[in-house]
Coordinates of C-alpha atoms in Angstrom, one line a residue:
Chain A
M642 CA -45.5 -58.5 -142.0
R643 CA -48.2 -55.5 -141.4
A644 CA -49.0 -56.7 -137.7
L645 CA -45.7 -55.9 -137.3
A646 CA -45.9 -52.3 -139.1
R647 CA -48.8 -50.9 -137.3
P648 CA -47.6 -48.1 -135.2
S649 CA -49.8 -50.4 -131.7
S650 CA -46.9 -53.5 -132.1
G651 CA -44.5 -53.4 -129.5
F652 CA -41.7 -54.4 -132.7
L653 CA -42.0 -50.7 -132.8
L654 CA -41.3 -49.7 -129.3
I655 CA -38.3 -52.6 -130.0
L656 CA -36.7 -50.4 -133.0
A657 CA -37.1 -46.6 -131.8
L658 CA -35.2 -48.4 -127.6
L659 CA -32.5 -50.2 -130.0
L660 CA -32.0 -47.2 -132.3
L661 CA -32.0 -44.8 -129.4
W662 CA -28.9 -47.5 -128.0
E663 CA -27.5 -46.2 -131.5
V664 CA -27.2 -43.1 -130.4
S665 CA -26.8 -42.7 -127.4
A666 CA -23.5 -44.5 -127.7
R667 CA -22.3 -43.0 -131.0
F668 CA -22.4 -39.5 -128.6
D669 CA -21.5 -41.1 -125.8
W670 CA -24.5 -39.4 -123.7
M671 CA -23.1 -42.1 -121.1
N672 CA -20.2 -41.1 -120.7
S673 CA -18.7 -44.3 -120.1
P674 CA -16.6 -46.1 -122.9
N675 CA -18.4 -49.4 -121.3
W676 CA -21.5 -48.4 -123.7
P677 CA -20.5 -49.6 -126.9
P678 CA -22.5 -48.7 -129.7
L679 CA -25.6 -51.3 -130.7
S680 CA -24.1 -51.4 -134.9
V681 CA -19.9 -52.4 -132.3
V682 CA -22.0 -55.5 -130.3
L683 CA -23.8 -57.3 -133.3
A684 CA -20.4 -57.3 -134.9
A685 CA -18.7 -59.0 -131.8
L686 CA -22.0 -61.1 -131.7
A687 CA -21.4 -62.3 -135.6
R688 CA -17.6 -62.7 -135.4
D689 CA -17.9 -64.8 -132.0
S690 CA -21.4 -66.8 -134.0
L691 CA -18.8 -67.7 -136.8
G692 CA -16.0 -67.8 -135.9
G693 CA -17.6 -70.9 -133.7
E694 CA -16.9 -69.9 -130.4
L695 CA -19.9 -69.1 -129.0
P696 CA -22.2 -71.6 -130.9
L697 CA -20.2 -74.5 -128.9
L698 CA -20.5 -72.4 -125.6
L699 CA -24.2 -72.5 -126.1
G700 CA -24.3 -75.6 -127.2
G701 CA -23.0 -76.4 -123.9
T702 CA -25.6 -74.2 -121.9
L703 CA -28.1 -75.7 -123.8
W704 CA -27.1 -79.7 -122.9
R705 CA -26.6 -78.6 -119.3
M706 CA -30.1 -77.1 -119.4
F707 CA -31.8 -79.7 -121.2
A708 CA -30.2 -82.3 -119.3
G709 CA -31.5 -80.9 -115.8
L710 CA -34.5 -79.8 -117.1
L711 CA -35.5 -83.4 -117.9
A712 CA -34.0 -85.4 -115.7
G713 CA -35.7 -82.9 -112.6
G714 CA -39.0 -82.9 -114.6
A715 CA -39.3 -86.1 -115.3
A716 CA -38.9 -86.5 -111.0
G717 CA -40.8 -84.1 -110.4
V718 CA -44.0 -86.1 -112.3
I719 CA -42.9 -89.3 -110.6
V720 CA -43.0 -87.6 -107.0
G721 CA -46.3 -85.8 -107.9
L722 CA -47.7 -88.8 -109.2
L723 CA -46.8 -90.9 -106.3
F724 CA -47.6 -88.4 -103.4
A725 CA -51.2 -87.9 -105.1
S726 CA -52.2 -91.6 -105.2
L727 CA -50.3 -92.4 -102.1
P728 CA -50.9 -90.1 -99.2
V729 CA -48.5 -92.3 -97.1
T730 CA -45.5 -91.3 -99.0
R731 CA -46.9 -87.7 -99.0
R732 CA -46.4 -88.0 -95.2
L733 CA -43.1 -89.5 -95.5
F734 CA -41.4 -87.1 -97.7
G735 CA -43.6 -84.2 -97.7
L736 CA -42.4 -82.4 -95.0
T737 CA -38.6 -82.9 -96.3
V738 CA -39.5 -81.3 -99.7
E739 CA -42.0 -77.7 -97.9
L740 CA -38.0 -77.7 -96.1
I741 CA -35.9 -78.1 -99.5
R742 CA -38.1 -76.2 -101.6
P743 CA -37.5 -72.0 -99.7
I744 CA -33.7 -72.3 -100.0
P745 CA -33.1 -70.6 -103.4
I746 CA -31.2 -72.9 -105.3
P747 CA -27.7 -70.4 -106.5
A748 CA -27.1 -70.8 -102.5
I749 CA -27.0 -74.4 -103.0
I750 CA -24.2 -74.3 -106.0
P751 CA -20.7 -73.4 -103.2
P752 CA -21.7 -77.3 -100.9
L753 CA -22.3 -79.0 -103.8
V754 CA -19.2 -78.2 -105.7
L755 CA -17.3 -79.2 -103.0
F756 CA -18.9 -82.9 -103.1
L757 CA -19.8 -83.1 -106.9
G758 CA -17.1 -80.7 -108.6
L759 CA -17.0 -77.8 -111.0
D760 CA -17.9 -79.4 -114.1
N761 CA -21.3 -81.1 -115.5
T762 CA -22.2 -83.1 -112.5
M763 CA -23.0 -80.0 -110.7
K764 CA -25.0 -77.9 -113.1
V765 CA -26.9 -80.1 -114.7
T766 CA -28.3 -80.8 -110.6
V767 CA -28.8 -77.8 -110.0
V768 CA -31.2 -77.3 -112.9
G769 CA -32.4 -81.1 -112.1
L770 CA -33.3 -79.6 -108.1
T771 CA -34.7 -75.8 -109.8
A772 CA -36.8 -78.1 -112.0
F773 CA -38.1 -80.4 -110.0
F774 CA -40.2 -78.1 -107.6
P775 CA -42.6 -76.5 -110.0
V776 CA -43.0 -79.6 -112.0
L777 CA -43.8 -81.3 -108.8
T778 CA -46.5 -79.3 -107.6
N779 CA -48.5 -78.9 -110.8
T780 CA -48.4 -82.6 -111.2
M781 CA -50.3 -82.9 -107.5
Q782 CA -52.3 -80.0 -108.8
G783 CA -53.4 -82.3 -111.7
V784 CA -53.9 -85.5 -110.1
R785 CA -56.4 -83.7 -107.8
A786 CA -58.3 -82.1 -111.2
V787 CA -59.0 -86.0 -112.6
E788 CA -62.6 -86.3 -113.2
A789 CA -63.5 -88.8 -110.5
D790 CA -66.2 -89.8 -113.2
A791 CA -63.4 -90.6 -115.6
L792 CA -62.0 -93.3 -112.8
A793 CA -65.4 -94.9 -112.2
M794 CA -65.5 -95.1 -116.0
G795 CA -62.6 -97.0 -116.1
R796 CA -63.1 -99.0 -113.0
T797 CA -66.7 -99.9 -114.7
F798 CA -64.4 -101.7 -117.6
G799 CA -62.4 -103.3 -114.8
I800 CA -59.3 -101.5 -115.8
G801 CA -56.0 -101.9 -113.7
F802 CA -53.9 -99.7 -111.8
W803 CA -51.2 -99.6 -114.1
R804 CA -53.4 -98.9 -117.0
R805 CA -55.6 -96.0 -115.0
S806 CA -52.7 -94.4 -113.9
L807 CA -51.3 -94.2 -117.7
H808 CA -54.4 -94.0 -120.0
I809 CA -56.4 -91.9 -117.4
V810 CA -54.1 -89.9 -114.8
L811 CA -51.4 -89.1 -116.6
P812 CA -53.2 -87.6 -119.8
A813 CA -55.6 -85.6 -118.0
C814 CA -52.8 -83.9 -115.5
L815 CA -50.8 -83.5 -118.7
P816 CA -52.0 -79.9 -118.7
Y817 CA -50.9 -79.2 -115.2
V818 CA -47.2 -80.8 -115.7
F819 CA -46.8 -78.8 -118.8
A820 CA -47.7 -75.9 -117.2
G821 CA -44.9 -76.8 -114.3
F822 CA -42.9 -77.2 -117.3
R823 CA -43.1 -73.7 -118.4
V824 CA -42.1 -72.7 -115.4
A825 CA -39.1 -74.5 -114.6
L826 CA -38.0 -74.1 -118.2
A827 CA -37.5 -70.7 -117.4
L828 CA -36.1 -71.0 -114.2
A829 CA -33.5 -73.7 -115.7
L830 CA -31.7 -71.2 -118.1
V831 CA -31.7 -68.6 -115.4
V832 CA -30.0 -71.1 -113.1
T833 CA -28.2 -72.5 -115.6
V834 CA -26.1 -70.0 -116.9
V835 CA -25.7 -68.3 -113.0
A836 CA -24.2 -71.5 -112.1
E837 CA -21.8 -71.1 -114.7
M838 CA -21.1 -67.9 -113.8
I839 CA -20.0 -68.9 -110.1
A840 CA -18.1 -71.9 -110.7
G841 CA -16.2 -73.9 -113.5
E842 CA -15.0 -72.6 -116.8
Q843 CA -18.0 -73.8 -118.8
G844 CA -21.0 -72.2 -120.6
V845 CA -22.1 -68.7 -121.9
G846 CA -22.2 -67.8 -118.3
H847 CA -18.8 -68.5 -118.2
Y848 CA -18.0 -66.5 -121.2
L849 CA -20.2 -63.8 -120.0
V850 CA -17.8 -63.4 -117.0
L851 CA -14.9 -64.0 -118.8
M852 CA -15.7 -60.6 -120.8
Q853 CA -16.2 -58.8 -117.7
F854 CA -13.5 -59.1 -116.9
A855 CA -11.3 -58.5 -119.8
G856 CA -13.1 -55.1 -120.6
R857 CA -14.8 -55.8 -123.7
A858 CA -18.1 -54.5 -123.4
P859 CA -19.3 -55.5 -126.7
E860 CA -18.5 -59.3 -126.2
M861 CA -20.5 -58.5 -123.0
Y862 CA -23.3 -57.1 -124.7
A863 CA -23.6 -59.4 -127.1
T864 CA -23.6 -62.3 -125.0
V865 CA -26.9 -60.7 -123.3
I866 CA -28.6 -60.3 -125.8
L867 CA -28.3 -64.1 -127.2
L868 CA -29.7 -64.9 -124.3
A869 CA -32.0 -62.4 -123.9
V870 CA -33.6 -64.3 -127.6
L871 CA -32.1 -67.7 -126.3
G872 CA -34.9 -67.1 -123.5
Y873 CA -37.3 -66.0 -125.8
G874 CA -37.2 -68.7 -128.0
L875 CA -37.0 -71.4 -125.7
N876 CA -40.4 -70.0 -124.8
R877 CA -42.0 -69.5 -128.0
G878 CA -41.0 -73.4 -129.2
F879 CA -42.2 -74.4 -125.8
L880 CA -45.6 -72.9 -126.6
A881 CA -45.6 -74.3 -130.0
F882 CA -45.0 -77.8 -128.4
E883 CA -47.8 -77.3 -126.3
R884 CA -50.3 -76.2 -128.4
R885 CA -49.4 -79.7 -130.1
A886 CA -49.5 -82.0 -127.8
L887 CA -52.4 -80.9 -126.6
H888 CA -54.6 -79.4 -128.9
W889 CA -57.7 -81.0 -126.9
Y890 CA -57.0 -79.0 -123.9
F891 CA -57.0 -76.2 -125.7
A892 CA -60.0 -76.8 -128.0
L893 CA -61.8 -77.6 -124.9
G894 CA -60.8 -73.9 -123.8
A895 CA -61.9 -72.4 -126.7
Q896 CA -65.3 -74.2 -126.5
R897 CA -66.2 -72.7 -123.2
N898 CA -65.4 -69.5 -124.1
Chain B
M422 CA -85.3 -115.4 -113.4
D423 CA -83.9 -112.1 -111.1
F424 CA -80.7 -111.0 -112.5
L425 CA -79.9 -108.2 -110.4
E426 CA -80.8 -108.5 -106.7
L427 CA -81.2 -106.1 -104.0
E428 CA -81.3 -107.2 -100.8
G429 CA -81.2 -104.7 -97.5
I430 CA -79.4 -102.0 -98.6
T431 CA -78.2 -99.9 -96.3
K432 CA -75.9 -96.3 -97.0
E433 CA -74.3 -94.5 -94.7
F434 CA -71.7 -91.4 -95.0
P435 CA -69.1 -90.4 -92.0
S436 CA -70.4 -87.0 -91.1
R437 CA -68.1 -85.2 -89.5
S438 CA -69.9 -84.2 -86.7
G439 CA -72.2 -86.8 -84.8
P440 CA -73.4 -90.0 -86.0
P441 CA -72.6 -91.3 -89.8
A442 CA -75.5 -89.7 -92.0
R443 CA -78.3 -92.8 -92.7
V444 CA -79.0 -91.9 -96.5
M445 CA -80.7 -94.9 -97.6
E446 CA -82.4 -98.0 -95.7
R447 CA -83.0 -101.4 -96.7
V448 CA -83.7 -101.1 -99.6
S449 CA -84.4 -104.8 -101.2
F450 CA -85.9 -105.2 -105.2
S451 CA -85.3 -107.4 -107.8
V452 CA -85.1 -107.2 -112.0
R453 CA -85.7 -109.8 -113.5
E454 CA -82.7 -111.2 -116.4
G455 CA -83.9 -109.3 -119.8
E456 CA -86.3 -106.6 -117.8
F457 CA -85.7 -103.5 -118.0
M458 CA -86.4 -101.7 -114.3
A459 CA -87.0 -97.9 -114.0
V460 CA -86.0 -96.3 -110.5
L461 CA -87.7 -93.5 -109.9
G462 CA -87.3 -90.8 -107.1
P463 CA -87.2 -87.1 -106.2
S464 CA -83.8 -85.5 -106.2
G465 CA -81.2 -86.3 -104.0
C466 CA -83.1 -89.5 -103.3
G467 CA -80.0 -90.9 -103.7
K468 CA -81.0 -93.0 -106.7
S469 CA -77.4 -92.5 -108.2
T470 CA -76.0 -94.0 -104.8
L471 CA -78.0 -97.2 -105.3
L472 CA -76.9 -97.5 -108.6
Q473 CA -73.6 -96.6 -108.0
M474 CA -73.4 -100.3 -105.2
A475 CA -75.1 -102.1 -107.4
A476 CA -72.3 -101.6 -109.7
G477 CA -70.0 -102.6 -107.5
L478 CA -68.7 -98.9 -107.8
L479 CA -69.6 -97.9 -104.3
P480 CA -70.2 -100.6 -101.0
P481 CA -73.0 -100.7 -99.4
S482 CA -72.7 -100.1 -95.5
S483 CA -74.6 -103.3 -94.9
G484 CA -76.7 -105.7 -96.9
E485 CA -75.6 -107.0 -100.5
A486 CA -76.3 -106.6 -104.1
R487 CA -76.3 -109.4 -106.1
I488 CA -75.7 -110.3 -110.4
G489 CA -76.3 -113.3 -111.7
G490 CA -76.6 -114.9 -107.9
R491 CA -72.6 -114.1 -106.9
R492 CA -72.2 -111.4 -104.8
V493 CA -71.3 -107.8 -105.7
D494 CA -67.7 -107.4 -104.5
G495 CA -66.1 -104.7 -106.8
P496 CA -67.3 -103.6 -110.7
P497 CA -68.7 -107.1 -111.8
P498 CA -67.5 -108.0 -115.9
E499 CA -71.6 -108.9 -116.3
A500 CA -72.5 -105.4 -115.3
V501 CA -71.4 -101.1 -117.4
Y502 CA -72.3 -98.2 -115.8
V503 CA -73.2 -95.5 -118.4
F504 CA -72.8 -92.1 -116.7
Q505 CA -75.0 -89.2 -116.9
Q506 CA -72.9 -86.6 -117.3
Y507 CA -70.5 -87.5 -120.5
T508 CA -68.2 -85.0 -120.9
R509 CA -66.5 -86.3 -117.4
S510 CA -66.6 -90.0 -118.6
L511 CA -65.6 -89.6 -122.2
L512 CA -62.1 -88.7 -122.5
P513 CA -60.8 -85.7 -124.4
W514 CA -57.5 -86.7 -125.5
R515 CA -59.0 -89.8 -127.1
N516 CA -61.0 -89.8 -130.9
V517 CA -64.6 -91.5 -130.7
R518 CA -63.0 -94.9 -131.9
D519 CA -60.2 -94.8 -129.9
N520 CA -62.9 -93.6 -126.8
V521 CA -65.1 -97.1 -127.9
A522 CA -62.3 -99.2 -128.0
F523 CA -61.0 -97.8 -124.3
A524 CA -63.5 -100.1 -122.8
V525 CA -61.9 -103.6 -124.2
E526 CA -58.9 -102.8 -125.1
H527 CA -57.1 -103.9 -122.1
R528 CA -57.9 -107.3 -122.9
I529 CA -58.3 -107.9 -126.5
G530 CA -56.0 -105.6 -127.6
R531 CA -56.1 -102.6 -129.2
R532 CA -56.1 -103.2 -132.7
R533 CA -59.2 -105.8 -132.3
A534 CA -61.0 -103.4 -129.8
R535 CA -60.6 -100.0 -132.6
A536 CA -62.5 -103.0 -135.2
A537 CA -64.8 -103.4 -132.3
A538 CA -65.6 -99.6 -131.2
E539 CA -66.3 -99.8 -135.4
V540 CA -69.2 -101.8 -135.2
Q541 CA -70.6 -100.6 -132.2
L542 CA -70.4 -96.7 -133.4
A543 CA -72.5 -97.6 -136.4
Q544 CA -74.9 -99.6 -134.0
V545 CA -75.5 -96.3 -132.4
G546 CA -75.5 -93.8 -135.8
L547 CA -72.6 -92.8 -135.8
A548 CA -70.8 -94.8 -138.2
G549 CA -67.9 -92.6 -139.8
F550 CA -67.4 -90.4 -137.2
G551 CA -64.5 -92.6 -135.6
D552 CA -61.6 -89.8 -136.3
H553 CA -63.7 -87.1 -134.3
F554 CA -62.9 -85.9 -130.8
P555 CA -65.7 -85.5 -128.6
W556 CA -66.0 -82.0 -128.1
Q557 CA -66.5 -82.0 -132.5
L558 CA -69.9 -83.8 -131.3
S559 CA -73.2 -82.6 -129.9
G560 CA -74.5 -84.1 -126.7
G561 CA -76.6 -86.2 -128.3
M562 CA -74.0 -87.7 -130.3
Q563 CA -71.7 -87.6 -127.4
Q564 CA -73.8 -89.5 -124.9
R565 CA -74.6 -91.9 -128.2
V566 CA -70.3 -92.5 -127.6
A567 CA -70.9 -93.3 -124.3
I568 CA -73.8 -95.9 -125.3
A569 CA -71.6 -97.1 -128.1
R570 CA -68.2 -97.8 -125.4
A571 CA -70.8 -99.9 -122.6
L572 CA -71.8 -101.6 -125.2
A573 CA -68.4 -102.3 -126.2
A574 CA -68.0 -104.4 -123.4
E575 CA -70.9 -106.5 -124.5
P576 CA -72.5 -105.9 -121.0
A577 CA -75.4 -108.3 -119.5
L578 CA -77.2 -105.5 -117.5
L579 CA -76.8 -101.7 -118.4
L580 CA -76.9 -99.4 -115.5
M581 CA -77.7 -96.0 -116.8
D582 CA -77.0 -93.3 -114.3
E583 CA -80.3 -90.2 -116.0
P584 CA -78.1 -91.1 -119.1
F585 CA -81.1 -88.5 -120.8
S586 CA -81.2 -85.5 -118.6
A587 CA -78.4 -83.0 -120.2
V588 CA -79.8 -83.3 -123.8
D589 CA -82.5 -81.1 -125.3
A590 CA -86.2 -82.7 -125.3
L591 CA -86.0 -84.2 -129.0
T592 CA -82.4 -85.8 -128.8
R593 CA -83.9 -87.3 -125.4
L594 CA -86.6 -88.7 -127.4
D595 CA -84.3 -90.3 -130.1
L596 CA -82.0 -91.9 -127.7
Q597 CA -84.6 -93.2 -126.0
A598 CA -85.6 -94.9 -129.2
L599 CA -82.1 -95.5 -129.0
I600 CA -82.2 -97.4 -126.0
L601 CA -85.1 -99.7 -125.9
D602 CA -83.8 -100.8 -129.9
I603 CA -80.2 -102.1 -128.7
W604 CA -82.0 -103.6 -124.9
T605 CA -84.4 -105.2 -127.1
Q606 CA -81.9 -106.7 -130.4
R607 CA -79.6 -107.5 -127.5
K608 CA -82.0 -109.0 -124.8
L609 CA -79.8 -107.0 -122.2
T610 CA -81.4 -106.4 -118.7
V611 CA -81.5 -102.6 -117.6
M612 CA -81.9 -100.7 -114.8
L613 CA -82.1 -97.1 -115.0
V614 CA -82.2 -94.4 -113.2
T615 CA -84.6 -91.0 -113.7
H616 CA -86.4 -88.3 -112.1
D617 CA -88.4 -87.7 -115.2
V618 CA -91.7 -90.1 -114.8
E619 CA -92.8 -90.2 -118.3
E620 CA -89.4 -91.5 -119.1
A621 CA -89.2 -93.8 -117.3
I622 CA -93.1 -94.7 -118.0
Y623 CA -92.0 -94.6 -121.6
L624 CA -89.3 -97.2 -121.1
A625 CA -89.6 -99.8 -118.2
D626 CA -91.5 -102.6 -117.5
R627 CA -91.6 -101.9 -114.3
I628 CA -90.7 -99.3 -112.1
A629 CA -89.1 -98.5 -108.2
M630 CA -90.5 -95.5 -106.5
L631 CA -88.1 -94.6 -103.8
T632 CA -88.9 -92.4 -100.6
R633 CA -87.0 -88.8 -99.9
R634 CA -84.0 -89.3 -97.2
P635 CA -83.6 -91.8 -95.6
T636 CA -84.6 -93.4 -99.1
T637 CA -87.0 -96.0 -98.7
L638 CA -88.8 -98.4 -101.7
A639 CA -91.9 -97.4 -101.6
E640 CA -92.7 -100.0 -104.2
I641 CA -93.0 -101.1 -107.4
V642 CA -95.3 -100.3 -110.3
E643 CA -96.2 -102.9 -113.1
V644 CA -96.2 -100.6 -116.2
G645 CA -98.0 -102.9 -118.5
L646 CA -97.9 -101.1 -121.6
P647 CA -97.7 -102.7 -125.0
R648 CA -94.1 -103.6 -127.1
P649 CA -92.9 -101.6 -128.9
R650 CA -93.0 -98.3 -127.7
D651 CA -94.1 -95.9 -130.4
P652 CA -93.1 -91.9 -129.3
I653 CA -96.4 -90.5 -129.6
A654 CA -99.1 -93.1 -129.5
T655 CA -97.5 -94.3 -126.3
R656 CA -97.7 -91.2 -124.5
E657 CA -101.2 -91.0 -125.6
L658 CA -103.0 -94.5 -124.4
P659 CA -105.3 -94.0 -121.3
R660 CA -102.9 -96.5 -119.4
F661 CA -100.0 -93.7 -119.2
L662 CA -101.9 -91.0 -118.7
E663 CA -103.1 -93.1 -115.0
L664 CA -99.5 -93.9 -114.5
R665 CA -98.4 -89.8 -115.3
H666 CA -100.5 -89.3 -113.3
D667 CA -100.8 -91.1 -110.0
L668 CA -97.0 -90.6 -110.1
L669 CA -96.2 -87.9 -110.6
G670 CA -98.2 -86.9 -107.8
K671 CA -96.6 -89.4 -105.4
L672 CA -93.8 -87.3 -106.5
L673 CA -94.4 -84.3 -105.9
T674 CA -96.1 -85.6 -102.4
R675 CA -92.7 -86.7 -101.0
H676 CA -90.9 -83.9 -103.0
A677 CA -92.8 -81.1 -100.8
V678 CA -90.7 -80.3 -97.7

């Protein structure tokens, strides 16, 4: 806590900015009815949260995000391992993957709506596609980084393909897979909210657009604040999980420095 | 009785321009059952390549290696290869016990493999270190873990690739004593590759001297020093000094370009 109170702490800047928000709105410096004071926004946030409406919407958004992230990420790991260990699969499918990758994901939402509808199926698919690519790229890089000596070690003890994949290759490229998932996580939240804003009547994204149309500025800002906190919390949570799961990797890194 | 036979081993590596590069030319010699054979040669002469072909990790371009009379065609169960770089061949996500158990757990199951690992760890002087991770140990201790892992597979033949080159001088003496103990107790056959003349003389019954590339067998030298060997007294015997003088001179001439 003492570190937070230091003048150089970034925390103080945030407090100052929030204060500026409150003051600027109270004195109407923006000259706009759509710039409510922070206290009013927080009151709206508390009201909607305690009323149960926002938590429910948020739960739906998180569910779609994680379903997409896990499905797309798992596919990325499997395809990445395949591409890296069986060159023929990469020759066959590599070009297709490279052609799909540069498409901005929100651009495929309209066509997907036609096939998969407006609801969960479409959104989870879009998020899954988003998560797939960073995880795929990183997994392939990870497989290339596996120590040749570790593989030869497996061979000298007569270890077969599956054991080698599960006990040498997969753990060795896990740091890369995690890095891919961290990128995918941030993208997944963005794309889930965007998908909800564009299509259907679900989740926080839809609520945000609804509040904008209704001219309810406090609720709109409350949602933005909620998403900011959520994004920050998800990333922090992921980093903590990564440090636990890859304790050996971080210990090795600390040793080398 | 010859246990490991190398017959007319030739190795070529494909080169990008022109004909394949021949790095080894018809190397033939044998290691008797229970013998300690050192392979000595200038750096870059392909000693490790030869060892990998004996271990079935690399196929020769022509000629063949035989272990116990059977042609080597992939890693044979009787032989285990000990790597020069223990940091690359030990798995950093497994603790020391599970690293050693890795050698056999696919054959006898995890529980029995762990029990076997404890026995081997005690043999190399690491009793009580099972819960440590490799990166928490010194270089010498890590190489002991690698040796324990090799022993867990209960090999008849140990193929060691400059196993003591990455540790400091005193630790090297410790490890040399350890490997001589183990060789005596278990009646192993050992082929050890080194560029260290004293190490070769101190450890081996015979020394196979290799030439520069394209590598051929220069000669086989009988060491003829009494056993058990002593880290200090053996190195002061006239025969030791005579061999050192002789071999170092030959190595230097071959090393010079």
